[in-house]
């Protein structure tokens, strides 16, 4: 049996038709390596996802973790894969047919460990949430600090750093990337469409939960990095404790934003006038406009940018709640399950 040149690891849980679309996009890549393998890792789906994948002729691996995480699925996949390059995909993504062809030459540089490209929302007009969060995927081409869950990674590097941290329910890619950079490897973002992602967020509760998960990741990874036995090396080579600045900055922003509204509400009650609360709303809108202006390189649509500004400011509150929930659960000695 010939050893494949590329292994594609797809992870998923109850992805339905999105998984089928993802697998078919991998099977349809342009100028594929002569030999490739596709592995789907399923985390206790109840919608028949493993069976769907098997009918498409790919290898299926089912994991039954007590605490499902993306990191567990990705680790299970790359460890049974056999190719020197591992392409990680989520079951809700559509791979661009030209990404692999464009990315592989970058590995001619032995220091390049990870290559990723542009990720966009598949259905940005499906909801206001997806419209604004489509801009969250944007990043500039060049050497990067982190990659997302969709990336092409050198297998030897995964072996060297022991893959993803399976304890994390979110933020496993930035944490792994810090360890990669700590070993003097590069993470490269190329100017190439990579994949389309389907957040499928159409309700307020979904948007809120996603921000809560982000906050949980900030707090958990910051805490684990601070306790790491390799901390002095991290501080020297990888820019300090991971997400220390982001965690503290988000608490500060959430406190300021909450304070603005609390003060406005109290003053409105005391003065029996709506003006203090209206001033609070105006301050929030001005902060949102400031964020929109700073993100103007991401879009030319002023409405989209304004909505993105609102999102950028408001999300500090649920992110802070997610951070606090991590510390509360840690104080109680409990581990939070996957936040979906």
Coordinates of N, CA and C in Angstrom, one line a residue, residues 168-254:
X168 N -8.7 21.3 26.7 CA -9.4 22.6 26.3 C -10.6 22.4 25.6
X169 N -11.7 23.1 26.0 CA -13.0 23.0 25.2 C -13.1 24.0 24.2
X170 N -12.1 25.0 24.2 CA -12.1 26.0 23.1 C -10.7 26.6 23.2
X171 N -10.3 27.3 22.1 CA -9.0 27.9 22.0 C -7.8 27.0 21.9
X172 N -8.1 25.8 21.5 CA -7.0 24.8 21.4 C -5.9 25.2 20.3
X173 N -6.4 25.9 19.3 CA -5.4 26.2 18.2 C -4.4 27.2 18.6
X174 N -4.8 28.4 19.2 CA -3.8 29.4 19.7 C -2.9 28.8 20.7
X175 N -3.4 28.0 21.6 CA -2.5 27.4 22.6 C -1.5 26.5 21.9
X176 N -1.9 25.7 21.0 CA -0.9 24.8 20.2 C 0.1 25.7 19.4
X177 N -0.4 26.7 18.8 CA 0.4 27.6 18.0 C 1.5 28.3 18.8
X178 N 1.2 28.6 20.1 CA 2.2 29.2 20.9 C 3.3 28.2 21.2
X179 N 3.0 26.9 21.4 CA 4.0 25.9 21.5 C 4.8 25.7 20.2
X180 N 4.1 25.8 19.1 CA 4.8 25.7 17.8 C 5.9 26.8 17.7
X181 N 5.4 28.0 18.0 CA 6.4 29.1 17.8 C 7.5 29.1 18.9
X182 N 7.2 28.5 20.0 CA 8.2 28.3 21.0 C 9.3 27.4 20.6
X183 N 9.0 26.5 19.6 CA 10.0 25.6 19.0 C 10.6 26.2 17.7
X184 N 10.4 27.5 17.6 CA 11.1 28.3 16.5 C 10.5 28.0 15.1
X185 N 9.3 27.5 15.0 CA 8.7 27.2 13.7 C 7.8 28.4 13.4
X186 N 7.4 28.5 12.1 CA 6.6 29.6 11.6 C 5.2 29.2 11.2
X187 N 4.2 30.1 11.5 CA 2.8 29.9 11.1 C 2.6 30.9 9.9
X188 N 2.2 30.4 8.8 CA 2.1 31.3 7.6 C 0.7 31.4 7.1
X189 N 0.2 32.6 6.9 CA -1.1 32.9 6.4 C -0.9 33.3 4.9
X190 N -1.3 32.5 4.0 CA -1.1 32.9 2.6 C -2.3 33.6 2.0
X191 N -2.1 34.3 0.9 CA -3.2 35.1 0.3 C -3.9 34.2 -0.7
X192 N -4.7 33.3 -0.1 CA -5.4 32.3 -0.9 C -6.7 31.9 -0.2
X193 N -7.8 31.8 -0.9 CA -9.1 31.4 -0.3 C -8.9 29.9 0.2
X194 N -9.2 29.7 1.4 CA -9.0 28.4 2.0 C -10.3 27.5 2.2
X195 N -11.3 28.1 2.8 CA -12.5 27.4 3.0 C -13.7 28.3 3.3
X196 N -14.9 27.8 3.2 CA -16.1 28.5 3.6 C -16.6 27.8 4.9
X197 N -17.0 28.6 5.9 CA -17.5 28.1 7.2 C -18.9 28.4 7.4
X198 N -19.6 27.5 8.0 CA -21.1 27.7 8.2 C -21.3 27.8 9.7
X199 N -21.3 29.0 10.3 CA -21.5 29.1 11.7 C -22.9 28.7 12.1
X200 N -23.9 28.9 11.2 CA -25.3 28.5 11.4 C -25.8 29.2 12.7
X201 N -25.5 30.4 12.9 CA -26.0 31.2 14.0 C -27.1 32.1 13.5
X202 N -28.3 31.8 13.9 CA -29.5 32.6 13.5 C -30.3 33.1 14.7
X203 N -29.8 32.7 15.9 CA -30.6 33.1 17.1 C -29.6 33.8 18.1
X204 N -30.2 34.7 18.9 CA -29.5 35.4 19.9 C -28.8 34.5 20.9
X205 N -29.5 33.4 21.3 CA -28.9 32.5 22.3 C -27.6 31.8 21.7
X206 N -27.6 31.5 20.4 CA -26.4 30.9 19.8 C -25.2 31.9 19.8
X207 N -25.5 33.2 19.5 CA -24.5 34.2 19.5 C -24.0 34.4 20.9
X208 N -24.8 34.4 21.9 CA -24.4 34.6 23.3 C -23.5 33.5 23.7
X209 N -23.9 32.2 23.4 CA -23.1 31.1 23.8 C -21.8 31.0 23.2
X210 N -21.7 31.5 21.9 CA -20.4 31.5 21.3 C -19.4 32.5 22.0
X211 N -19.9 33.7 22.4 CA -19.1 34.6 23.1 C -18.8 34.1 24.5
X212 N -19.7 33.4 25.2 CA -19.4 32.7 26.5 C -18.2 31.8 26.3
X213 N -18.2 31.0 25.2 CA -17.2 30.0 25.0 C -15.8 30.7 24.8
X214 N -15.8 31.9 24.1 CA -14.6 32.6 23.9 C -14.0 33.1 25.2
X215 N -14.9 33.6 26.1 CA -14.5 34.0 27.4 C -13.9 32.8 28.2
X216 N -14.6 31.7 28.2 CA -14.1 30.5 28.9 C -12.7 30.1 28.4
X217 N -12.5 30.2 27.0 CA -11.2 29.9 26.5 C -10.1 30.9 27.0
X218 N -10.4 32.2 27.0 CA -9.5 33.2 27.5 C -9.0 32.8 28.9
X219 N -9.9 32.5 29.8 CA -9.6 32.3 31.2 C -8.9 30.9 31.3
X220 N -9.3 29.9 30.7 CA -8.7 28.6 30.8 C -7.3 28.5 30.3
X221 N -7.1 29.0 29.1 CA -5.8 29.0 28.5 C -4.8 29.9 29.3
X222 N -5.3 31.1 29.7 CA -4.4 31.9 30.5 C -4.0 31.3 31.8
X223 N -4.9 30.6 32.4 CA -4.6 29.9 33.7 C -3.6 28.7 33.4
X224 N -3.8 27.9 32.4 CA -3.0 26.8 32.1 C -1.6 27.3 31.7
X225 N -1.5 28.3 30.9 CA -0.2 28.9 30.4 C 0.6 29.4 31.6
X226 N -0.1 30.1 32.5 CA 0.6 30.6 33.7 C 1.2 29.6 34.6
X227 N 0.5 28.4 34.6 CA 1.0 27.3 35.4 C 2.0 26.4 34.7
X228 N 2.2 26.6 33.4 CA 3.1 25.8 32.6 C 4.5 25.7 33.2
X229 N 5.1 24.6 33.2 CA 6.5 24.5 33.6 C 7.4 25.1 32.6
X230 N 6.9 25.4 31.4 CA 7.7 26.0 30.3 C 7.5 27.5 30.3
X231 N 6.9 28.1 31.3 CA 6.5 29.5 31.3 C 7.7 30.4 31.0
X232 N 8.8 30.3 31.6 CA 9.9 31.2 31.3 C 10.3 31.2 29.8
X233 N 10.3 30.1 29.2 CA 10.6 30.0 27.7 C 9.4 30.7 27.0
X234 N 8.2 30.4 27.3 CA 7.1 31.1 26.6 C 7.2 32.6 26.7
X235 N 7.5 33.1 27.9 CA 7.6 34.5 28.1 C 8.7 35.1 27.2
X236 N 9.8 34.4 27.0 CA 10.9 34.9 26.2 C 10.7 34.8 24.8
X237 N 10.1 33.7 24.3 CA 10.0 33.5 22.8 C 8.6 33.7 22.3
X238 N 7.6 33.6 23.0 CA 6.2 33.6 22.5 C 5.4 34.8 23.0
X239 N 6.0 35.8 23.5 CA 5.3 37.0 23.8 C 4.5 37.0 25.1
X240 N 5.0 36.2 26.1 CA 4.3 36.2 27.4 C 3.3 35.2 27.6
X241 N 2.6 35.2 28.7 CA 1.5 34.3 29.0 C 0.4 34.4 28.0
X242 N 0.0 33.3 27.4 CA -1.0 33.4 26.3 C -2.3 33.9 26.8
X243 N -2.8 34.9 26.2 CA -4.1 35.6 26.4 C -4.2 36.3 27.8
X244 N -3.0 36.6 28.3 CA -3.0 37.4 29.6 C -3.5 38.8 29.3
X245 N -3.0 39.4 28.2 CA -3.4 40.8 27.9 C -4.9 40.8 27.5
X246 N -5.3 39.8 26.7 CA -6.7 39.8 26.2 C -7.7 39.6 27.3
X247 N -7.3 38.7 28.3 CA -8.2 38.5 29.4 C -8.4 39.7 30.2
X248 N -7.3 40.4 30.6 CA -7.4 41.6 31.4 C -8.1 42.7 30.7
X249 N -7.8 42.9 29.4 CA -8.4 43.9 28.6 C -9.9 43.7 28.5
X250 N -10.3 42.5 28.3 CA -11.7 42.2 28.1 C -12.5 42.5 29.4
X251 N -11.9 42.1 30.6 CA -12.5 42.5 31.9 C -12.7 44.0 32.0
X252 N -11.6 44.7 31.6 CA -11.7 46.2 31.7 C -12.7 46.8 30.8
X253 N -12.8 46.3 29.6 CA -13.8 46.8 28.6 C -15.2 46.5 29.1
X254 N -15.4 45.2 29.5 CA -16.7 44.9 30.0 C -17.1 45.7 31.2

